[in-house]
């Protein structure tokens, strides 16, 4: 999509729609729009509530339609509410199949103009996404997308931040595309190929793909066990970006890459399995993140590690009650084959700790249904063994639409992983499930600073809402990029 900017309202070009935002209880329009809008305001049909929209068809002017957009009360507004409001306007614009829009950027008494602009721009770009490649003949017409946006009230100096936001949003699209696509196509090998492609983005990226033979040689018993019933090969994927060669700081991002989760022999019921193409959303987010920071040229060293498998079901399935040996040497008695994410992450995390020796690790995983029960889809939950890391992640979250809340690592619950015949069982039961998932992972990170973000609800919504037009949200890309932007030394 092309965008333009104009500093003054009167200098704008022709367009299909003019989006004009209003604070609730403060419905004042510029003189050129008065004759069109004042009757609407007088009628009381438009109040300016957040996300409220009203089309008006002016007799003359530069646009065919004016869309009055409510932002809610000025003193109660947040950047998130601005994202949602503009998303609601864009939904109205798409419903009339308009392709070009002029958008007036609102002014706020207290909030910095730049922040308002970023919020609006994020809402616009997050909304202006479609995933239509799986639509068949007859449905081929792609859903309406904006082709041209002109932002009104912008100065030249604002364009850098608009460009940066656009790059980050392309990262979000990249992650969404991987999650929305067929699990039959997005197999571990495909994620490996994707990681190879990312290498081309920058000479500072090096991708290494480890195949089954390597996993066997390294004795990554858990990754191999989970993948056993699948007809596709498992991979461990490593992408390293050296943006600051002088620094010793090395941040590792680990993403759960289960390309489909049937539950294995502990098979999921239909409703539970339905969304399980999303089980590689952690992998998608970390791959999209490293690609994005390489394009932005951030001065950080980041390595992405993705264990990727398919948790299939069949005669070769790994078995409940059997004991499998992890890369770390710890043995695991399987009491639920559906708790597979933590198994492949365990091998990946101990690989990272032993071979990369990072300054810190952040893992993203669609790990538990429990986190969905706790937070629903609007927020991800996380655990961390380091206060600074936890604080930095929360700060990054506040600046983006990736909402996050911390959960405690309740040590006492570690006893639920006791096994009579092995070092650990893989499921400690469903109560406090999100916390227990994190406690299991903690067994494999040693003293390394670490945070685990459970994105099971946040990554894949049951229906489109706000600025997420498809199920896959791309959760984590904005959060991680924002976090990495503030790493210095
Ligand atoms: N992939 C699922 C978690 C999930 C649930 C992701 C809902 C997205 C939406 C994970 O592998 C899983 O099955 N977890 C189990 C763990 C349990 C057996 C300890 C769960 O949450 O039921
Ligand atoms: Mn599972
Ligand atoms: Zn899973």
Coordinates of C-alpha atoms and ligand atoms in Angstrom, one line a residue:
X1 CA 0.0 0.0 0.0
X2 CA 1.2 3.4 -0.9
X3 CA 1.1 6.2 1.7
X4 CA 1.4 9.9 1.4
X5 CA 1.3 12.7 3.9
X6 CA 0.2 16.2 3.9
X7 CA 0.6 18.8 6.6
X8 CA -2.5 20.8 5.9
X9 CA -6.1 19.7 5.6
X10 CA -6.9 21.9 2.7
X11 CA -3.9 20.6 0.7
X12 CA -5.2 17.0 0.6
X13 CA -5.9 15.2 -2.7
X14 CA -9.0 13.5 -3.9
X15 CA -10.0 10.1 -2.4
X16 CA -12.8 7.7 -2.0
X17 CA -13.2 8.4 1.8
X18 CA -12.2 11.0 4.3
X19 CA -11.8 9.6 7.8
X20 CA -12.4 12.4 10.3
X21 CA -11.9 11.6 14.0
X22 CA -13.8 13.2 16.8
X23 CA -13.4 13.1 20.6
X24 CA -16.7 12.3 22.4
X25 CA -18.6 15.4 23.6
X26 CA -16.4 17.6 21.4
X27 CA -17.9 17.4 18.0
X28 CA -16.4 20.3 16.1
X29 CA -15.8 20.1 12.4
X30 CA -13.8 22.3 10.2
X31 CA -15.8 25.0 8.3
X32 CA -15.6 23.1 5.0
X33 CA -17.3 20.1 6.5
X34 CA -19.9 21.9 8.6
X35 CA -22.8 21.7 6.2
X36 CA -22.3 17.9 5.9
X37 CA -21.6 17.0 9.5
X38 CA -23.5 19.5 11.6
X39 CA -26.9 17.9 10.8
X40 CA -25.5 14.5 11.9
X41 CA -24.2 15.9 15.2
X42 CA -27.5 17.7 15.8
X43 CA -29.5 14.6 15.2
X44 CA -27.6 12.8 18.0
X45 CA -27.0 9.8 15.7
X46 CA -23.3 10.1 16.1
X47 CA -21.8 10.6 19.6
X48 CA -18.2 10.0 19.1
X49 CA -17.9 6.8 21.2
X50 CA -14.7 4.9 20.6
X51 CA -14.9 3.0 17.4
X52 CA -18.3 4.5 16.4
X53 CA -18.5 5.3 12.6
X54 CA -21.0 7.2 10.5
X55 CA -20.9 7.7 6.7
X56 CA -21.9 11.1 5.3
X57 CA -22.2 11.8 1.6
X58 CA -21.2 15.5 1.0
X59 CA -22.6 17.4 -2.0
X60 CA -19.1 18.5 -3.0
X61 CA -15.5 18.2 -1.8
X62 CA -12.6 16.1 -2.4
X63 CA -14.0 12.8 -1.2
X64 CA -17.2 10.8 -2.2
X65 CA -17.7 10.0 1.5
X66 CA -16.9 11.4 4.9
X67 CA -16.6 8.9 7.6
X68 CA -17.0 10.4 11.1
X69 CA -15.0 8.3 13.5
X70 CA -15.5 8.3 17.3
X71 CA -12.4 8.2 19.5
X72 CA -14.2 8.2 22.9
X73 CA -13.5 10.8 25.6
X74 CA -10.2 12.6 25.1
X75 CA -9.2 12.3 28.7
X76 CA -9.7 8.5 28.7
X77 CA -8.1 7.6 25.5
X78 CA -5.1 5.2 25.2
X79 CA -2.9 4.3 22.3
X80 CA -4.6 1.0 22.2
X81 CA -8.0 2.6 22.0
X82 CA -6.7 4.7 19.0
X83 CA -5.6 1.5 17.3
X84 CA -9.0 -0.1 17.8
X85 CA -10.9 3.1 16.6
X86 CA -9.0 3.4 13.4
X87 CA -9.4 -0.3 12.8
X88 CA -13.1 0.1 13.1
X89 CA -13.0 2.9 10.6
X90 CA -11.1 0.8 8.1
X91 CA -13.6 -2.0 8.5
X92 CA -16.3 0.5 7.4
X93 CA -14.1 1.7 4.5
X94 CA -13.6 -1.9 3.3
X95 CA -17.4 -2.6 3.5
X96 CA -17.9 0.1 0.8
X97 CA -14.9 -1.3 -1.2
X98 CA -13.1 2.0 -1.1
X99 CA -9.4 1.9 -2.1
X100 CA -8.1 5.3 -1.3
X101 CA -8.6 7.2 2.0
X102 CA -7.6 10.5 3.5
X103 CA -7.1 10.2 7.2
X104 CA -7.0 13.1 9.6
X105 CA -4.6 12.4 12.5
X106 CA -6.3 13.6 15.7
X107 CA -4.7 16.0 18.0
X108 CA -4.6 15.3 21.7
X109 CA -4.1 17.8 24.6
X110 CA -1.6 15.8 26.4
X111 CA -0.4 12.7 24.4
X112 CA 2.6 13.5 22.2
X113 CA 1.7 13.9 18.5
X114 CA 4.2 11.2 17.5
X115 CA 2.6 8.6 19.8
X116 CA -0.9 9.3 18.4
X117 CA 0.5 9.0 14.9
X118 CA 2.2 5.7 15.6
X119 CA -0.9 4.3 17.3
X120 CA -3.0 5.3 14.3
X121 CA -0.5 4.0 11.8
X122 CA -0.2 0.7 13.6
X123 CA -4.0 0.3 13.7
X124 CA -4.1 1.0 9.9
X125 CA -1.4 -1.4 9.0
X126 CA -2.5 -4.2 11.3
X127 CA -6.0 -3.9 9.8
X128 CA -4.9 -3.7 6.2
X129 CA -4.0 -7.4 5.9
X130 CA -5.7 -10.3 4.1
X131 CA -5.0 -14.0 3.7
X132 CA -6.8 -15.2 0.6
X133 CA -4.4 -17.6 -1.1
X134 CA -6.5 -20.6 0.0
X135 CA -9.7 -19.2 -1.6
X136 CA -10.8 -21.3 -4.6
X137 CA -12.2 -20.5 -8.0
X138 CA -15.2 -18.2 -7.7
X139 CA -13.8 -16.8 -4.5
X140 CA -10.7 -15.5 -6.1
X141 CA -11.6 -11.9 -5.7
X142 CA -9.3 -10.8 -2.8
X143 CA -11.1 -9.0 0.0
X144 CA -10.9 -5.3 -0.4
X145 CA -7.6 -3.8 0.6
X146 CA -6.6 -0.2 0.8
X147 CA -4.3 0.9 -2.0
X148 CA -3.6 4.5 -1.1
X149 CA -3.6 6.2 2.3
X150 CA -2.9 9.9 2.8
X151 CA -2.3 11.0 6.3
X152 CA -3.2 14.6 7.1
X153 CA -1.4 16.6 9.7
X154 CA 2.1 15.0 9.2
X155 CA 5.4 16.7 8.8
X156 CA 8.4 15.3 6.9
X157 CA 10.2 14.5 10.1
X158 CA 7.5 12.0 11.0
X159 CA 8.3 9.8 8.0
X160 CA 11.2 7.9 9.6
X161 CA 8.9 6.6 12.3
X162 CA 6.2 5.7 9.8
X163 CA 8.7 3.7 7.7
X164 CA 10.0 1.9 10.8
X165 CA 6.5 1.0 11.9
X166 CA 5.8 -0.3 8.3
X167 CA 8.8 -2.6 8.5
X168 CA 7.7 -4.0 11.8
X169 CA 4.1 -4.6 10.5
X170 CA 5.5 -6.5 7.5
X171 CA 7.1 -8.7 10.1
X172 CA 3.7 -9.2 11.7
X173 CA 2.3 -10.1 8.3
X174 CA 5.1 -12.6 7.8
X175 CA 4.3 -14.3 11.0
X176 CA 0.5 -14.3 10.3
X177 CA 1.0 -15.8 6.9
X178 CA 3.0 -18.7 8.3
X179 CA 0.3 -19.4 10.9
X180 CA -2.8 -18.9 8.7
X181 CA -1.4 -21.3 6.0
X182 CA -2.2 -25.0 5.8
X183 CA -0.4 -27.2 8.3
X184 CA 0.0 -29.7 5.4
X185 CA 2.3 -27.1 3.8
X186 CA 3.9 -25.4 6.7
X187 CA 5.8 -28.6 7.8
X188 CA 9.1 -28.5 9.7
X189 CA 11.0 -28.6 6.4
X190 CA 9.1 -25.5 5.3
X191 CA 10.1 -23.6 8.4
X192 CA 13.7 -24.6 7.7
X193 CA 13.4 -23.3 4.2
X194 CA 11.9 -20.1 5.5
X195 CA 14.8 -19.7 7.8
X196 CA 17.1 -20.1 4.8
X197 CA 15.2 -17.4 2.9
X198 CA 15.7 -15.1 5.9
X199 CA 19.4 -15.4 5.5
X200 CA 19.1 -13.5 2.2
X201 CA 17.8 -10.4 4.0
X202 CA 21.2 -9.4 5.4
X203 CA 24.8 -10.5 5.2
X204 CA 24.8 -10.4 9.1
X205 CA 22.5 -13.4 9.2
X206 CA 23.7 -17.0 9.2
X207 CA 21.2 -19.9 9.1
X208 CA 22.0 -23.4 10.1
X209 CA 19.6 -26.3 9.6
X210 CA 20.0 -29.5 11.6
X211 CA 18.3 -32.5 10.2
X212 CA 17.2 -35.8 11.7
X213 CA 20.6 -37.5 11.4
X214 CA 22.2 -34.6 13.4
X215 CA 19.4 -34.8 16.0
X216 CA 20.0 -38.5 16.3
X217 CA 23.8 -38.0 16.7
X218 CA 23.3 -35.3 19.3
X219 CA 20.8 -37.6 21.1
X220 CA 17.9 -35.0 21.1
X221 CA 15.6 -37.8 22.3
X222 CA 12.6 -35.6 23.1
X223 CA 12.4 -33.8 19.7
X224 CA 12.8 -37.2 18.0
X225 CA 10.2 -38.9 20.3
X226 CA 7.5 -36.2 19.6
X227 CA 8.0 -36.4 15.8
X228 CA 8.1 -40.2 15.6
X229 CA 4.6 -40.8 14.3
X230 CA 4.9 -38.1 11.6
X231 CA 5.6 -38.8 8.0
X232 CA 7.7 -35.6 7.9
X233 CA 11.2 -35.0 9.2
X234 CA 11.9 -33.0 12.3
X235 CA 14.4 -30.1 12.2
X236 CA 16.3 -27.9 14.6
X237 CA 16.6 -24.5 13.0
X238 CA 19.2 -21.9 14.1
X239 CA 19.3 -18.3 12.7
X240 CA 22.0 -16.0 14.0
X241 CA 22.1 -12.2 13.4
X242 CA 25.2 -10.4 14.4
X243 CA 24.2 -6.7 14.5
X244 CA 26.8 -5.7 17.1
X245 CA 30.0 -7.8 16.6
X246 CA 31.8 -5.8 19.3
X247 CA 29.4 -6.8 22.0
X248 CA 29.5 -10.1 23.9
X249 CA 25.8 -9.8 24.6
X250 CA 23.9 -12.7 22.9
X251 CA 20.1 -12.9 23.1
X252 CA 18.5 -16.1 22.1
X253 CA 14.9 -16.4 21.1
X254 CA 13.4 -19.8 21.1
X255 CA 10.1 -20.6 19.3
X256 CA 7.9 -23.6 19.6
X257 CA 7.5 -25.1 16.1
X258 CA 4.9 -27.8 16.3
X259 CA 3.5 -27.6 12.8
X260 CA 0.4 -29.6 13.8
X261 CA -0.6 -30.9 17.2
X262 CA -3.0 -33.8 17.2
X263 CA -2.1 -34.5 20.9
X264 CA -0.5 -37.8 19.9
X265 CA -1.9 -40.9 21.6
X266 CA -3.4 -38.6 24.2
X267 CA -5.5 -37.4 21.2
X268 CA -7.3 -34.1 21.2
X269 CA -11.1 -33.9 20.7
X270 CA -12.2 -32.3 17.5
X271 CA -12.8 -28.8 19.0
X272 CA -9.4 -28.9 20.6
X273 CA -7.6 -30.0 17.5
X274 CA -9.3 -27.5 15.2
X275 CA -6.9 -24.6 15.7
X276 CA -3.8 -26.6 16.0
X277 CA -2.2 -25.3 12.9
X278 CA -1.3 -22.4 15.2
X279 CA 1.1 -24.5 17.2
X280 CA 4.1 -23.1 15.4
X281 CA 3.1 -19.5 16.1
X282 CA 6.1 -19.1 18.5
X283 CA 8.4 -20.2 15.7
X284 CA 6.7 -17.8 13.3
X285 CA 7.0 -14.9 15.7
X286 CA 10.8 -15.4 16.4
X287 CA 11.6 -16.0 12.7
X288 CA 9.7 -12.9 11.7
X289 CA 11.4 -10.9 14.5
X290 CA 14.9 -11.7 13.5
X291 CA 14.1 -10.9 9.9
X292 CA 12.6 -7.6 11.0
X293 CA 15.5 -6.5 13.2
X294 CA 17.9 -7.4 10.4
X295 CA 16.0 -5.1 8.0
X296 CA 15.9 -2.4 10.7
X297 CA 19.7 -3.0 11.2
X298 CA 19.4 -3.1 15.0
X299 CA 22.7 -3.2 16.8
X300 CA 22.1 -6.4 18.8
X301 CA 23.2 -10.0 18.5
X302 CA 20.3 -12.3 18.4
X303 CA 20.0 -16.0 17.7
X304 CA 16.7 -17.7 16.9
X305 CA 16.4 -21.4 17.7
X306 CA 13.3 -23.4 16.6
X307 CA 12.7 -27.0 17.3
X308 CA 10.2 -28.1 14.7
X309 CA 8.1 -31.3 14.6
X310 CA 4.6 -32.5 13.9
X311 CA 2.9 -34.2 16.8
X312 CA 1.1 -36.8 14.7
X313 CA -0.6 -40.0 15.8
X314 CA 0.1 -43.5 14.4
X315 CA 1.7 -46.8 15.0
X316 CA 5.0 -45.1 15.6
X317 CA 3.7 -42.7 18.2
X318 CA 5.8 -42.2 21.3
X319 CA 4.1 -43.8 24.2
X320 CA 2.5 -42.9 27.5
X321 CA 4.3 -44.6 30.3
X322 CA 7.6 -44.9 28.4
X323 CA 10.7 -43.0 29.3
X324 CA 12.7 -40.9 26.9
X325 CA 16.1 -39.4 27.3
X326 CA 16.5 -35.7 26.7
X327 CA 19.6 -33.9 25.2
X328 CA 20.4 -32.7 28.7
X329 CA 20.6 -36.3 30.0
X330 CA 17.5 -35.9 32.2
X331 CA 15.0 -38.7 31.5
X332 CA 11.2 -38.0 31.1
X333 CA 8.4 -40.4 31.7
X334 CA 5.6 -39.4 29.3
X335 CA 2.2 -39.1 31.1
X336 CA 0.6 -37.0 28.4
X337 CA 1.7 -37.0 24.8
X338 CA -0.2 -33.7 24.3
X339 CA 2.3 -31.9 26.5
X340 CA 4.7 -32.1 23.6
X341 CA 5.7 -28.5 23.3
X342 CA 7.7 -28.5 26.6
X343 CA 9.5 -31.7 25.4
X344 CA 10.9 -30.2 22.2
X345 CA 11.6 -26.9 24.0
X346 CA 13.5 -28.8 26.7
X347 CA 15.9 -30.2 24.1
X348 CA 16.2 -26.8 22.4
X349 CA 16.7 -24.9 25.6
X350 CA 19.4 -27.2 26.9
X351 CA 21.1 -27.1 23.5
X352 CA 21.1 -23.2 23.7
X353 CA 22.4 -23.1 27.2
X354 CA 25.2 -25.6 26.5
X355 CA 26.3 -24.5 23.0
X356 CA 25.4 -20.8 22.7
X357 CA 25.9 -19.7 26.3
X358 CA 23.6 -16.7 25.9
X359 CA 23.2 -13.7 28.0
X360 CA 19.5 -14.4 28.2
X361 CA 16.8 -16.5 26.6
X362 CA 13.2 -15.6 25.7
X363 CA 11.0 -18.5 24.5
X364 CA 7.6 -18.0 22.8
X365 CA 5.2 -21.0 22.7
X366 CA 1.6 -21.9 22.3
X367 CA 2.2 -24.0 25.3
X368 CA -1.0 -24.5 27.3
X369 CA -4.8 -24.3 27.2
X370 CA -4.5 -23.1 30.8
X371 CA -3.1 -19.7 29.7
X372 CA -6.2 -19.3 27.4
X373 CA -8.5 -20.1 30.4
X374 CA -6.6 -17.5 32.5
X375 CA -6.3 -14.6 30.0
X376 CA -8.5 -15.4 27.1
X377 CA -7.1 -14.2 23.8
X378 CA -6.3 -10.6 24.6
X379 CA -3.2 -11.2 26.6
X380 CA -0.3 -13.6 26.8
X381 CA 1.1 -14.8 30.1
X382 CA 4.7 -15.0 30.9
X383 CA 7.1 -16.3 33.6
X384 CA 10.7 -15.1 34.2
X385 CA 13.5 -16.0 36.5
X386 CA 15.0 -12.5 36.2
X387 CA 13.4 -9.2 37.4
X388 CA 15.1 -6.9 34.9
X389 CA 14.1 -9.1 32.0
X390 CA 10.5 -9.2 33.3
X391 CA 10.4 -5.5 33.7
X392 CA 11.8 -4.8 30.3
X393 CA 9.3 -7.2 28.6
X394 CA 6.4 -5.5 30.4
X395 CA 7.7 -2.1 29.3
X396 CA 8.0 -3.2 25.7
X397 CA 4.5 -4.7 25.9
X398 CA 2.9 -1.4 27.0
X399 CA 4.2 0.3 23.9
X400 CA 2.8 -2.2 21.5
X401 CA -0.5 -4.0 21.0
X402 CA 1.0 -7.3 22.3
X403 CA -0.4 -7.3 25.8
X404 CA 1.4 -9.3 28.5
X405 CA 1.0 -10.2 32.1
X406 CA 3.4 -11.9 34.5
X407 CA 2.6 -15.2 36.3
X408 CA 4.7 -16.5 39.3
X409 CA 7.0 -19.5 39.1
X410 CA 5.5 -21.2 42.1
X411 CA 8.4 -23.5 43.2
X412 CA 6.2 -25.8 45.3
X413 CA 4.5 -27.1 42.2
X414 CA 7.7 -28.6 40.9
X415 CA 6.8 -31.7 43.0
X416 CA 4.0 -32.4 40.5
X417 CA 6.7 -33.5 38.0
X418 CA 7.9 -36.4 40.2
X419 CA 8.2 -39.7 38.5
X420 CA 8.9 -43.1 40.1
X421 CA 11.0 -44.4 37.3
X422 CA 12.5 -41.3 35.6
X423 CA 13.7 -37.8 36.5
X424 CA 10.5 -36.1 35.6
X425 CA 7.0 -36.7 34.1
X426 CA 6.1 -34.2 31.4
X427 CA 2.7 -33.1 32.7
X428 CA 2.1 -32.0 36.3
X429 CA -1.7 -31.9 35.8
X430 CA -4.0 -29.2 34.4
X431 CA -4.3 -27.0 37.6
X432 CA -1.9 -24.0 37.4
X433 CA -1.2 -25.4 33.9
X434 CA 0.5 -22.4 32.5
X435 CA 2.8 -22.0 35.5
X436 CA 3.6 -25.7 35.6
X437 CA 4.5 -25.6 31.9
X438 CA 7.0 -22.9 32.7
X439 CA 8.3 -24.8 35.7
X440 CA 9.0 -27.8 33.5
X441 CA 11.0 -25.6 31.0
X442 CA 12.9 -24.0 33.9
X443 CA 14.5 -27.4 34.6
X444 CA 16.4 -27.0 31.3
X445 CA 17.7 -23.4 31.5
X446 CA 20.0 -23.7 34.5
X447 CA 21.0 -20.3 35.8
X448 CA 20.6 -18.5 32.5
X449 CA 18.3 -15.5 32.6
X450 CA 15.1 -16.6 30.9
X451 CA 11.5 -15.7 30.2
X452 CA 8.9 -17.9 28.8
X453 CA 5.9 -16.3 27.0
X454 CA 2.8 -18.5 26.6
X455 CA 1.0 -17.2 23.5
X456 CA -1.6 -20.0 23.2
X457 CA -4.5 -17.6 23.4
X458 CA -2.9 -14.4 21.9
X459 CA -1.4 -15.9 18.7
X460 CA -4.6 -17.3 17.1
X461 CA -8.0 -15.7 17.8
X462 CA -11.2 -17.6 17.4
X463 CA -12.6 -14.8 15.2
X464 CA -11.4 -11.6 13.7
X465 CA -11.6 -8.6 16.0
X466 CA -10.2 -5.1 16.3
X467 CA -7.1 -4.7 14.1
X468 CA -6.7 -8.5 13.5
X469 CA -8.6 -9.3 10.4
X470 CA -7.7 -13.0 10.4
X471 CA -7.2 -15.6 13.2
X472 CA -3.4 -15.4 13.2
X473 CA -2.4 -12.2 15.0
X474 CA 1.3 -12.2 14.6
X475 CA 1.6 -11.9 18.4
X476 CA 5.2 -11.4 19.6
X477 CA 6.8 -9.7 16.7
X478 CA 6.0 -6.1 17.9
X479 CA 6.8 -7.1 21.5
X480 CA 10.2 -8.6 20.7
X481 CA 11.3 -5.9 18.2
X482 CA 10.4 -3.2 20.7
X483 CA 12.3 -5.1 23.5
X484 CA 15.4 -5.5 21.2
X485 CA 15.3 -1.8 20.2
X486 CA 16.2 -0.9 23.7
X487 CA 19.1 -3.3 24.2
X488 CA 22.3 -1.3 24.3
X489 CA 26.0 -2.3 24.6
Ligands
LIG1 N1 -0.6 -26.8 21.7 C1 -1.3 -27.1 22.9 C2 -1.7 -25.8 23.7 C3 -2.7 -24.9 23.1 C4 -4.1 -25.0 23.5 C5 -2.4 -24.0 22.1 C6 -5.0 -24.1 22.9 C7 -3.4 -23.2 21.5 C8 -4.7 -23.2 22.0 C9 -0.3 -27.8 23.9 O1 0.6 -28.7 23.2 C10 -1.2 -28.7 24.7 O2 -1.8 -29.6 24.2 N2 -1.1 -28.5 26.0 C11 -1.8 -29.3 27.0 C12 -0.9 -29.5 28.2 C13 -1.4 -30.5 29.2 C14 -1.6 -31.8 28.6 C15 -0.5 -30.5 30.4 C16 -3.0 -28.5 27.5 O3 -2.9 -27.3 27.7 O4 -4.1 -29.1 27.6
LIG2 MN1 -0.3 -30.5 22.8
LIG3 ZN1 1.1 -28.1 21.3

